[in-house]
XYZ file of N, CA and C in Angstrom:
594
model
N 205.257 -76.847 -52.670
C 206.177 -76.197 -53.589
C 207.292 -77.160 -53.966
N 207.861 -76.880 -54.996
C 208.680 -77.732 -55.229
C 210.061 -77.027 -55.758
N 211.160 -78.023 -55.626
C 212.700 -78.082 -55.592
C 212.972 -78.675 -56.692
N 213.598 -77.664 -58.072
C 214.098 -78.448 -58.920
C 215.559 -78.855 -58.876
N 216.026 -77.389 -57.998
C 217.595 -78.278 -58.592
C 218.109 -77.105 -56.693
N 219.357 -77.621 -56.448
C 220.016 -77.226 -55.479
C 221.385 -77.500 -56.146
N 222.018 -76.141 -56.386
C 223.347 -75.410 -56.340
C 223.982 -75.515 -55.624
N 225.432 -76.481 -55.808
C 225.981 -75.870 -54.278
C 227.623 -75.471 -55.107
N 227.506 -73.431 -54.793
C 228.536 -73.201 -55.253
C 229.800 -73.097 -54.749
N 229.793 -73.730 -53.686
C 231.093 -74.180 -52.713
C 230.660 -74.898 -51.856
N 231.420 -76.333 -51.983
C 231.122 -77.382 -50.533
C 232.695 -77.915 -49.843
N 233.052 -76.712 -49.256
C 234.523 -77.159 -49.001
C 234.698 -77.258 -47.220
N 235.239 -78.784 -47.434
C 235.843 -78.986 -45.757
C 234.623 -79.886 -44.977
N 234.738 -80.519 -44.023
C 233.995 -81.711 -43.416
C 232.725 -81.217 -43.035
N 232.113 -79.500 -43.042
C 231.046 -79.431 -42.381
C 230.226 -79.847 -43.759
N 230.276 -79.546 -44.965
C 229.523 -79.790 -46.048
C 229.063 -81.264 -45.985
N 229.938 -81.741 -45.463
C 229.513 -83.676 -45.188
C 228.874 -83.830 -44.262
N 228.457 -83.167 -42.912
C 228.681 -83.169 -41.670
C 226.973 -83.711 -40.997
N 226.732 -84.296 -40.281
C 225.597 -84.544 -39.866
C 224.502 -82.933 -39.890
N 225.115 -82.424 -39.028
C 224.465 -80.779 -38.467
C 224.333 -80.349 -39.839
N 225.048 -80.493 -41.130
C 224.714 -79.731 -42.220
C 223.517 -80.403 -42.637
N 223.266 -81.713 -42.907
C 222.365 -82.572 -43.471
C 221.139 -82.148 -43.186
N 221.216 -82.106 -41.364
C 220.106 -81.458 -40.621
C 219.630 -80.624 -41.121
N 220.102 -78.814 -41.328
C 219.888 -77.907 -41.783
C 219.256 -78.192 -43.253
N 219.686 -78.814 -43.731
C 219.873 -78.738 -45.385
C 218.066 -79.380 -45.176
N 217.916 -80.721 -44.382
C 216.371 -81.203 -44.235
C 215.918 -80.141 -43.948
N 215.908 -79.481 -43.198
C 214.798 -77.998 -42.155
C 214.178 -77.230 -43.203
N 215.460 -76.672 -44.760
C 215.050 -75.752 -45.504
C 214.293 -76.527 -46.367
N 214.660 -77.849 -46.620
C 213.625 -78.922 -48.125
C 213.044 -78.298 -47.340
N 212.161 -78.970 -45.860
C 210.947 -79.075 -45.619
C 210.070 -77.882 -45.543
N 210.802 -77.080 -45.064
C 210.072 -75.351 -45.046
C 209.658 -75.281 -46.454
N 210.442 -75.129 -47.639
C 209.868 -74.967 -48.795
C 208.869 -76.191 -48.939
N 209.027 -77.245 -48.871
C 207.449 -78.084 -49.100
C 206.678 -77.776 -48.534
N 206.705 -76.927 -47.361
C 205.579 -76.722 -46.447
C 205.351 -75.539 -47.303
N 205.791 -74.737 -48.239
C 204.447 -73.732 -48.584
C 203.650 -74.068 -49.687
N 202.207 -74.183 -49.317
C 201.283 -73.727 -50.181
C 200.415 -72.726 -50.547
N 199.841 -72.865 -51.431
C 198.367 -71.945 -51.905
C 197.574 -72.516 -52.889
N 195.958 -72.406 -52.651
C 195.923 -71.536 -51.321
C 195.683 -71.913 -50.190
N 195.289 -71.275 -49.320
C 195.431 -71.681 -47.715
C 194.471 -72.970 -47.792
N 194.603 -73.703 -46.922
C 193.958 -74.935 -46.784
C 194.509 -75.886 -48.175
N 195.636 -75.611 -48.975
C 195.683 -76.572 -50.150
C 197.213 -77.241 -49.516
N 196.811 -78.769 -49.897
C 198.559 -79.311 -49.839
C 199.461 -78.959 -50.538
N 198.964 -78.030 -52.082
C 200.149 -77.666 -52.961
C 200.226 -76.744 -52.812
N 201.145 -75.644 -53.706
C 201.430 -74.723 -54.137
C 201.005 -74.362 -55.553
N 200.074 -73.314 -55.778
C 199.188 -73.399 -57.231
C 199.231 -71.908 -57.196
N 199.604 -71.616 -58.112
C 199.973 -69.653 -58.765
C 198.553 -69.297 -59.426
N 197.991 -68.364 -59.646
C 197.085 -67.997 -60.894
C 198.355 -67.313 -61.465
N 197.829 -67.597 -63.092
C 198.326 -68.025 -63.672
C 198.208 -66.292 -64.489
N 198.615 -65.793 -64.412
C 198.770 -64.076 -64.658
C 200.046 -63.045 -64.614
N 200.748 -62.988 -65.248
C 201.981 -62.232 -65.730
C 202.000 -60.700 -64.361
N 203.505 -61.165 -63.366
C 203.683 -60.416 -62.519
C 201.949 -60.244 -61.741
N 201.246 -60.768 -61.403
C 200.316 -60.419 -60.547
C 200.226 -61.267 -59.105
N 201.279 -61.815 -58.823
C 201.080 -62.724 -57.354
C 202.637 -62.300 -56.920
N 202.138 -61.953 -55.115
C 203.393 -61.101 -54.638
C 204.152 -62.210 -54.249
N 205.170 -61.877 -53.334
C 206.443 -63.025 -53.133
C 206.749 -63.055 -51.364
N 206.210 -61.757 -50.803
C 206.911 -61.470 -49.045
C 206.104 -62.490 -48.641
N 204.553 -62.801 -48.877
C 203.759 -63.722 -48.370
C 204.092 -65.319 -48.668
N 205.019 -65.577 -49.593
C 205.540 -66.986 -49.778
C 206.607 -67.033 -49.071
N 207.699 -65.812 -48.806
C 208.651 -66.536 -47.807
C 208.301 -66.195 -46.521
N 207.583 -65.584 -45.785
C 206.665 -65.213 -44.500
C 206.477 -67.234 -44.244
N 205.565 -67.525 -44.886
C 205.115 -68.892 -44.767
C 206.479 -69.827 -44.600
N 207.145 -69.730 -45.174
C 208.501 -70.803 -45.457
C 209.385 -70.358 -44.136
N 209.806 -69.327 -43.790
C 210.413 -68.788 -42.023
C 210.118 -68.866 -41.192
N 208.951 -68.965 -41.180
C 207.752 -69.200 -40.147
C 208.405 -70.466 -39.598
N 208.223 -71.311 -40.781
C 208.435 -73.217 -40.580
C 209.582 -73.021 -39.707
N 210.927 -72.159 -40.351
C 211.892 -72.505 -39.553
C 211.910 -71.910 -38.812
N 211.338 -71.029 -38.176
C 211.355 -70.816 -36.890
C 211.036 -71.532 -35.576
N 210.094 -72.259 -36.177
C 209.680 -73.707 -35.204
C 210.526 -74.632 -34.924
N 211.781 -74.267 -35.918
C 212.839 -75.719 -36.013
C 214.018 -74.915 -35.019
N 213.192 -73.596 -34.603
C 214.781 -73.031 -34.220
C 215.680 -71.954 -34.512
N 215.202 -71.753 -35.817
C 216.030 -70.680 -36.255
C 215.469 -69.315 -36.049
N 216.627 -68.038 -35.880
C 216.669 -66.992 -35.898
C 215.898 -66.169 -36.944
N 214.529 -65.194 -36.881
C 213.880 -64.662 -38.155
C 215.071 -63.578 -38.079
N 215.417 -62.501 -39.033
C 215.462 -60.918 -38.934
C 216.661 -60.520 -38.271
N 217.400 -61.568 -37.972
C 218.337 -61.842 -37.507
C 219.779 -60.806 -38.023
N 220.396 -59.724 -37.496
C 221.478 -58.803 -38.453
C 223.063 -59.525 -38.116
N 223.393 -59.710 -39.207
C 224.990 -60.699 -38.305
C 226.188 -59.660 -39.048
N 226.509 -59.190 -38.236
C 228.138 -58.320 -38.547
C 228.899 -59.475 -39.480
N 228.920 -58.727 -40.419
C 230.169 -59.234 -41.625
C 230.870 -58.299 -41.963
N 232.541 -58.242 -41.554
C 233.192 -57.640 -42.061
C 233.461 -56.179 -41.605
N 234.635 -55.699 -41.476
C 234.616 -54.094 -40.277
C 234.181 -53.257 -40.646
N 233.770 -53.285 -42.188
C 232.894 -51.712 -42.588
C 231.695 -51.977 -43.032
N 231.468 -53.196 -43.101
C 229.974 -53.376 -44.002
C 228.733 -53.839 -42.585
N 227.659 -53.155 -42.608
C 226.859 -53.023 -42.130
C 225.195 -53.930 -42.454
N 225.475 -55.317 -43.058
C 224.578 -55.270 -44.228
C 222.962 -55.185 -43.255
N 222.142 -55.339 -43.938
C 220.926 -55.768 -43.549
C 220.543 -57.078 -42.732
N 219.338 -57.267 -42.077
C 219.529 -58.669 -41.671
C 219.068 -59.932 -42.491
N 219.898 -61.011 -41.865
C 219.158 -62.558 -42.727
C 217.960 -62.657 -42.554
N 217.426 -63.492 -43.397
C 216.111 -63.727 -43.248
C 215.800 -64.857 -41.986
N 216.680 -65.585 -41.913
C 217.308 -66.467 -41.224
C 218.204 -67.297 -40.873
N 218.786 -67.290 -39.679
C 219.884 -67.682 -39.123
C 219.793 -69.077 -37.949
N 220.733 -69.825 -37.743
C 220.943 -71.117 -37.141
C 222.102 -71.053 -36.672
N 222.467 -71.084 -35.402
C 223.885 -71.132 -34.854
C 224.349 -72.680 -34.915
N 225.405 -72.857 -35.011
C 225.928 -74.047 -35.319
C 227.057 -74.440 -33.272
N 227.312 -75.541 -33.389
C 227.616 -75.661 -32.339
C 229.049 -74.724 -31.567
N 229.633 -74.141 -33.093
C 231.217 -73.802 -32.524
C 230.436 -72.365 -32.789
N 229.339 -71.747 -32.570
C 229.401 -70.504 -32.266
C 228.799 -69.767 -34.179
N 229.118 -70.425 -35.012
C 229.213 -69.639 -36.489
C 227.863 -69.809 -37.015
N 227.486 -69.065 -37.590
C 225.993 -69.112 -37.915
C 226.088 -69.555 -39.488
N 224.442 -70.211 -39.743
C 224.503 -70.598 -41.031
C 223.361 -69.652 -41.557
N 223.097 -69.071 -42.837
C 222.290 -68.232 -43.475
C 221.996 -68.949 -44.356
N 219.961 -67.861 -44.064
C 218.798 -68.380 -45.049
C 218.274 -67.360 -45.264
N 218.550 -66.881 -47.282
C 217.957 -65.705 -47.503
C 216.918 -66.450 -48.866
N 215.459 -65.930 -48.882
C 214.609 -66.109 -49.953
C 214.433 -64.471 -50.868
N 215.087 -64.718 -51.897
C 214.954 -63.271 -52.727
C 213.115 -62.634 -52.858
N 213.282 -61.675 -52.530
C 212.126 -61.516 -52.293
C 212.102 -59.756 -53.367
N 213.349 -59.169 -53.736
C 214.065 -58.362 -54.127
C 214.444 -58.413 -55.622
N 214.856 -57.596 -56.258
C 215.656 -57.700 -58.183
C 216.664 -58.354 -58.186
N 217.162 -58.363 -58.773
C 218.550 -59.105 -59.615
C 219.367 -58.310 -58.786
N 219.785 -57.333 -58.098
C 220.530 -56.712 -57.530
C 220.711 -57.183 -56.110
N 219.587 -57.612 -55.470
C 219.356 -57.723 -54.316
C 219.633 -59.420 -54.438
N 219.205 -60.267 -54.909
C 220.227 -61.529 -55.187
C 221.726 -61.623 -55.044
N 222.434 -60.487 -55.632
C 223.427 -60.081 -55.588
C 223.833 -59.847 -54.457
N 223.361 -58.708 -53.686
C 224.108 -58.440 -52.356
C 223.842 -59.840 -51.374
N 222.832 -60.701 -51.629
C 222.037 -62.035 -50.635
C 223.472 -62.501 -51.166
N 224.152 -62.749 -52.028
C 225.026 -64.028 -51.973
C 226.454 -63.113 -51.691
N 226.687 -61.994 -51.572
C 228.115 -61.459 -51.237
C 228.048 -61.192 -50.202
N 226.603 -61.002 -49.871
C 227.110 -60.608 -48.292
C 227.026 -62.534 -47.498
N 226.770 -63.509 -47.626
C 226.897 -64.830 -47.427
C 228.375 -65.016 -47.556
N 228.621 -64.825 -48.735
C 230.465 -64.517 -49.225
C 231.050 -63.941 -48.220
N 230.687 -62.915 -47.958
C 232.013 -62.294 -47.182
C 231.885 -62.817 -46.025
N 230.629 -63.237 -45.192
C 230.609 -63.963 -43.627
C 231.239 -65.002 -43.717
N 231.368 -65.860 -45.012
C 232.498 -67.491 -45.307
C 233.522 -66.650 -45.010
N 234.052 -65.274 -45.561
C 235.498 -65.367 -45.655
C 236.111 -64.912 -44.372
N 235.197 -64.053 -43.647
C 235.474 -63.807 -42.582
C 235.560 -64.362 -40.845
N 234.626 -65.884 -41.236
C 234.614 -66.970 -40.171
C 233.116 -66.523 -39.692
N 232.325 -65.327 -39.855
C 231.207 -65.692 -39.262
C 230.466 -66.576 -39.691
N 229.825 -66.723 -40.523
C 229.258 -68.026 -41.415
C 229.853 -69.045 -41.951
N 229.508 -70.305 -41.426
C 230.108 -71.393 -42.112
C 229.329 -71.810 -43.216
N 228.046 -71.183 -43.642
C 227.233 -70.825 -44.826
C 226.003 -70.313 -44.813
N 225.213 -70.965 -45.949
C 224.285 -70.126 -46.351
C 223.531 -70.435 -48.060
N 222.281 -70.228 -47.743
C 221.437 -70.708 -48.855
C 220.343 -69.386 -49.108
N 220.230 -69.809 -50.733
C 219.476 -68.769 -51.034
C 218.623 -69.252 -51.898
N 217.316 -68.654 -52.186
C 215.880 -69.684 -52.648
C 215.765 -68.356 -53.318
N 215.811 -69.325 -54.833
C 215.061 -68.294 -56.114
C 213.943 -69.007 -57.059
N 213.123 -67.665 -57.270
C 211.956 -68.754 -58.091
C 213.045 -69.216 -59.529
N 212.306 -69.922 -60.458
C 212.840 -70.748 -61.940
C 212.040 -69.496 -62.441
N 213.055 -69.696 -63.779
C 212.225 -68.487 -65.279
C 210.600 -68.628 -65.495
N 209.939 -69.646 -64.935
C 208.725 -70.308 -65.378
C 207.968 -69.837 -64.561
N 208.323 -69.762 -62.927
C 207.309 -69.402 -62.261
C 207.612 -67.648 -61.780
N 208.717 -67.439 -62.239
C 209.270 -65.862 -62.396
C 208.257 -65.162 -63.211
N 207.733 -65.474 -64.143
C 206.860 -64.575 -65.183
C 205.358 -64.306 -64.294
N 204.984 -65.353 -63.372
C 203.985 -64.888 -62.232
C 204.170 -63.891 -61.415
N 204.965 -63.882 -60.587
C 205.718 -62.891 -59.694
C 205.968 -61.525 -59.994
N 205.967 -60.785 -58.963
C 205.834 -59.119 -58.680
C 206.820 -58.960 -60.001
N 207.008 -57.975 -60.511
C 207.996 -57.394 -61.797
C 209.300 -57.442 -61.221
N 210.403 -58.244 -62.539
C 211.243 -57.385 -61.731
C 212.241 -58.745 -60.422
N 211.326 -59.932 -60.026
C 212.151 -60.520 -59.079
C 213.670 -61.132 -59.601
N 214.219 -60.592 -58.702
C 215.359 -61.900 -58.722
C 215.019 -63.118 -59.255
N 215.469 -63.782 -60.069
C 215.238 -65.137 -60.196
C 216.396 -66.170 -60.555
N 216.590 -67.075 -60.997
C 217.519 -68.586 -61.008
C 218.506 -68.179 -62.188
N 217.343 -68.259 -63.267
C 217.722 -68.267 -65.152
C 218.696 -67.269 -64.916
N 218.349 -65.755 -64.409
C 219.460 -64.232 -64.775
C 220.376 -64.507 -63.599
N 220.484 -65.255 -62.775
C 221.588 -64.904 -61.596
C 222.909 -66.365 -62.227
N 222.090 -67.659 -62.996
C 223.151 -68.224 -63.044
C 224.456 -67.877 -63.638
N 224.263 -66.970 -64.536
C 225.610 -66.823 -65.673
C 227.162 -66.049 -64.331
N 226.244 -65.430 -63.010
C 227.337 -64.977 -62.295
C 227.983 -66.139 -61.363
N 227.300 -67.196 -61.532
C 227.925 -68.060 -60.554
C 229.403 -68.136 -60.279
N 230.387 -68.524 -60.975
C 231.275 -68.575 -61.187
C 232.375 -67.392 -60.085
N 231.617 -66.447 -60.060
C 232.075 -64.763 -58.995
C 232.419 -65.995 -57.778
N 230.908 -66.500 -57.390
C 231.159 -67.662 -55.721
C 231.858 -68.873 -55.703
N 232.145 -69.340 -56.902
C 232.507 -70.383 -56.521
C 234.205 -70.670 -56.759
N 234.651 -69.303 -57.162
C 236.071 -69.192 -57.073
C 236.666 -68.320 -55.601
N 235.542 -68.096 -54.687
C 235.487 -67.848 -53.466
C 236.728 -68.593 -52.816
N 237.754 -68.394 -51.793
C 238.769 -69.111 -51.595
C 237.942 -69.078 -49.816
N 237.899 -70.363 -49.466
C 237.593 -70.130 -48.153
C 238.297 -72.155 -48.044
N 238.117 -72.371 -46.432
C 239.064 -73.761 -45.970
C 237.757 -74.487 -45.646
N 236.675 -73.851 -45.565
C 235.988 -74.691 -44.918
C 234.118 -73.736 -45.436
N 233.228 -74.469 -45.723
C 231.800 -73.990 -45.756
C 230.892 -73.931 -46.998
N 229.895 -73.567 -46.802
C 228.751 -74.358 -47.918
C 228.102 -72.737 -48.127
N 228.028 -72.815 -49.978
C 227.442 -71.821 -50.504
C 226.071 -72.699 -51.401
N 225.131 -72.252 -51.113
C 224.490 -72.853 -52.215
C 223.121 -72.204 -53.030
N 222.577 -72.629 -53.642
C 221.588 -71.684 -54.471
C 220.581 -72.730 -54.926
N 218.962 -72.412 -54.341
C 217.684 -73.235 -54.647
C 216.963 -72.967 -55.810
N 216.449 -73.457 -56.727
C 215.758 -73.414 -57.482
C 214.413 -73.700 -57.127
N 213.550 -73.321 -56.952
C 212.122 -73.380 -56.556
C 211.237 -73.271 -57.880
N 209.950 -74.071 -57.830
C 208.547 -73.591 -58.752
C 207.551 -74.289 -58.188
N 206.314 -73.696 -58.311
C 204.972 -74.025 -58.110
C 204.719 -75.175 -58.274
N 204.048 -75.974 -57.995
C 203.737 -77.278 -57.974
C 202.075 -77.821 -59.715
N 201.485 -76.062 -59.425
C 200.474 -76.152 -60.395
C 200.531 -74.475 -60.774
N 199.395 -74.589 -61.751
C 198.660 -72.959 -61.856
C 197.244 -73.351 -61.845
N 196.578 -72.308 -61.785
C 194.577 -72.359 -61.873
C 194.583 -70.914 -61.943
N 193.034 -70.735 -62.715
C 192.814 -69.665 -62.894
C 191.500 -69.492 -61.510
N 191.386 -70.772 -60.359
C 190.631 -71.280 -59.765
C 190.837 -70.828 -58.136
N 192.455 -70.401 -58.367
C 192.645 -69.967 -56.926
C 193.163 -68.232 -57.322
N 192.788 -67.476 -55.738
C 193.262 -66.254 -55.940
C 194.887 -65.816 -56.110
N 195.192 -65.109 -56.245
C 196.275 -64.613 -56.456
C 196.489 -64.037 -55.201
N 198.595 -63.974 -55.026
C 198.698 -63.951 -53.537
C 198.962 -62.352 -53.584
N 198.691 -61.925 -52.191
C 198.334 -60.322 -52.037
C 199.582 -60.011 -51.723
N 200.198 -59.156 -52.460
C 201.853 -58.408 -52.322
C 201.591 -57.864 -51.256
N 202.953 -58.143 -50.793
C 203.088 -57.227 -49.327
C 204.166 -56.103 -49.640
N 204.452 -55.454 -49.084
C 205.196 -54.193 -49.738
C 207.113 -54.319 -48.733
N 207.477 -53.683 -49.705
C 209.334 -53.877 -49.362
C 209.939 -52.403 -49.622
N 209.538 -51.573 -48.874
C 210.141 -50.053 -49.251
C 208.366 -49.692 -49.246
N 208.983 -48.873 -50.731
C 207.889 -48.531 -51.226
C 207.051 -49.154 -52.289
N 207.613 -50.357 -52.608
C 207.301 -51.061 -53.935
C 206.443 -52.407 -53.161
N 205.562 -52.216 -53.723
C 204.575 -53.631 -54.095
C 204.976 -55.010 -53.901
N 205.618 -56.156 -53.672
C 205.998 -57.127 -53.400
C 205.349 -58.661 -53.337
């Protein structure tokens, strides 16, 4: 799979420079290069069919990786005294105790939304010293379940994070796409998120 562009909508204070960030920052490239399709392929190749290939089974594969490196799957981290959110997809404790977050939208335009405020509010509150979030591009969005979150509709809000006031920590946002298409490989089998198809 491939990485077109990496966002970073706040890099404030020495951990953004910091060896341990660099680290992290390698763990997630490599997890995303490590997914392909289909199984047994070195790339990543979509059939090539409007909303018909699901998305839980591409980041399943990519968490997996980091879990081998260490990190926390499913992980729920208290942000904030009334908010309760859901858990990360994955988490990495850092040496002074603060965790760093890894969410892959797997969810709408809404759910992008809460992935980067609730990242927001753990910066503002000292639990997270950050956090990354992996969205497909407009290109490989038109493959995908109806409906995903993607890069193109979330950029115009950037601006909400990156006037974020915090002393110290890293916000950032992945751009991801397929490496190919074929009409040669199957299409990936949605896994379901509620009640909806995925």
């Amino acid at each position: 799979m491939k990485i077109l562009q990496i966002n970073f909508l706040l890099r404030v204070g020495n951990f953004g420079h910091s060896f341990f960030f660099e680290s992290l920052l390698n763990e997630i490239k490599n997890a995303i290069h490590s997914v392909t399709w289909p199984p047994g392929s070195d790339r990543f190749i979509l059939f090539p069919e409007k909303k018909k290939n699901g998305v839980v089974p591409i980041k399943e594969n990519c968490t997996l990786y980091l879990a081998d490196q260490g990190w926390l799957l499913g992980h729920r981290v208290k942000v904030a005294s009334r908010l309760r959110p859901g858990p990360m997809d994955a988490v990495k404790t850092m040496p002074d105790g603060r965790l760093f977050a890894f969410e892959w939208e797997t969810g709408n335009i809404s759910s992008s939304h809460r992935a980067l405020n609730k990242i927001g509010i753990g910066l503002l509150d000292g639990t997270l010293i950050g956090g990354i979030l992996i969205l497909p591009s407009r290109n490989m969005y038109q493959f995908l379940t109806d409906r995903i979150g993607n890069y193109a509709e979330i950029e115009p809000y950037f601006p909400i994070w990156q006037n974020l006031s915090i002393k110290e920590g890293v916000l950032a946002v992945i751009e991801i796409e397929h490496d190919d298409i074929s009409t040669e490989v199957p299409p990936i089998k949605k896994g379901t998120n509620g009640r909806a198809l995925r």
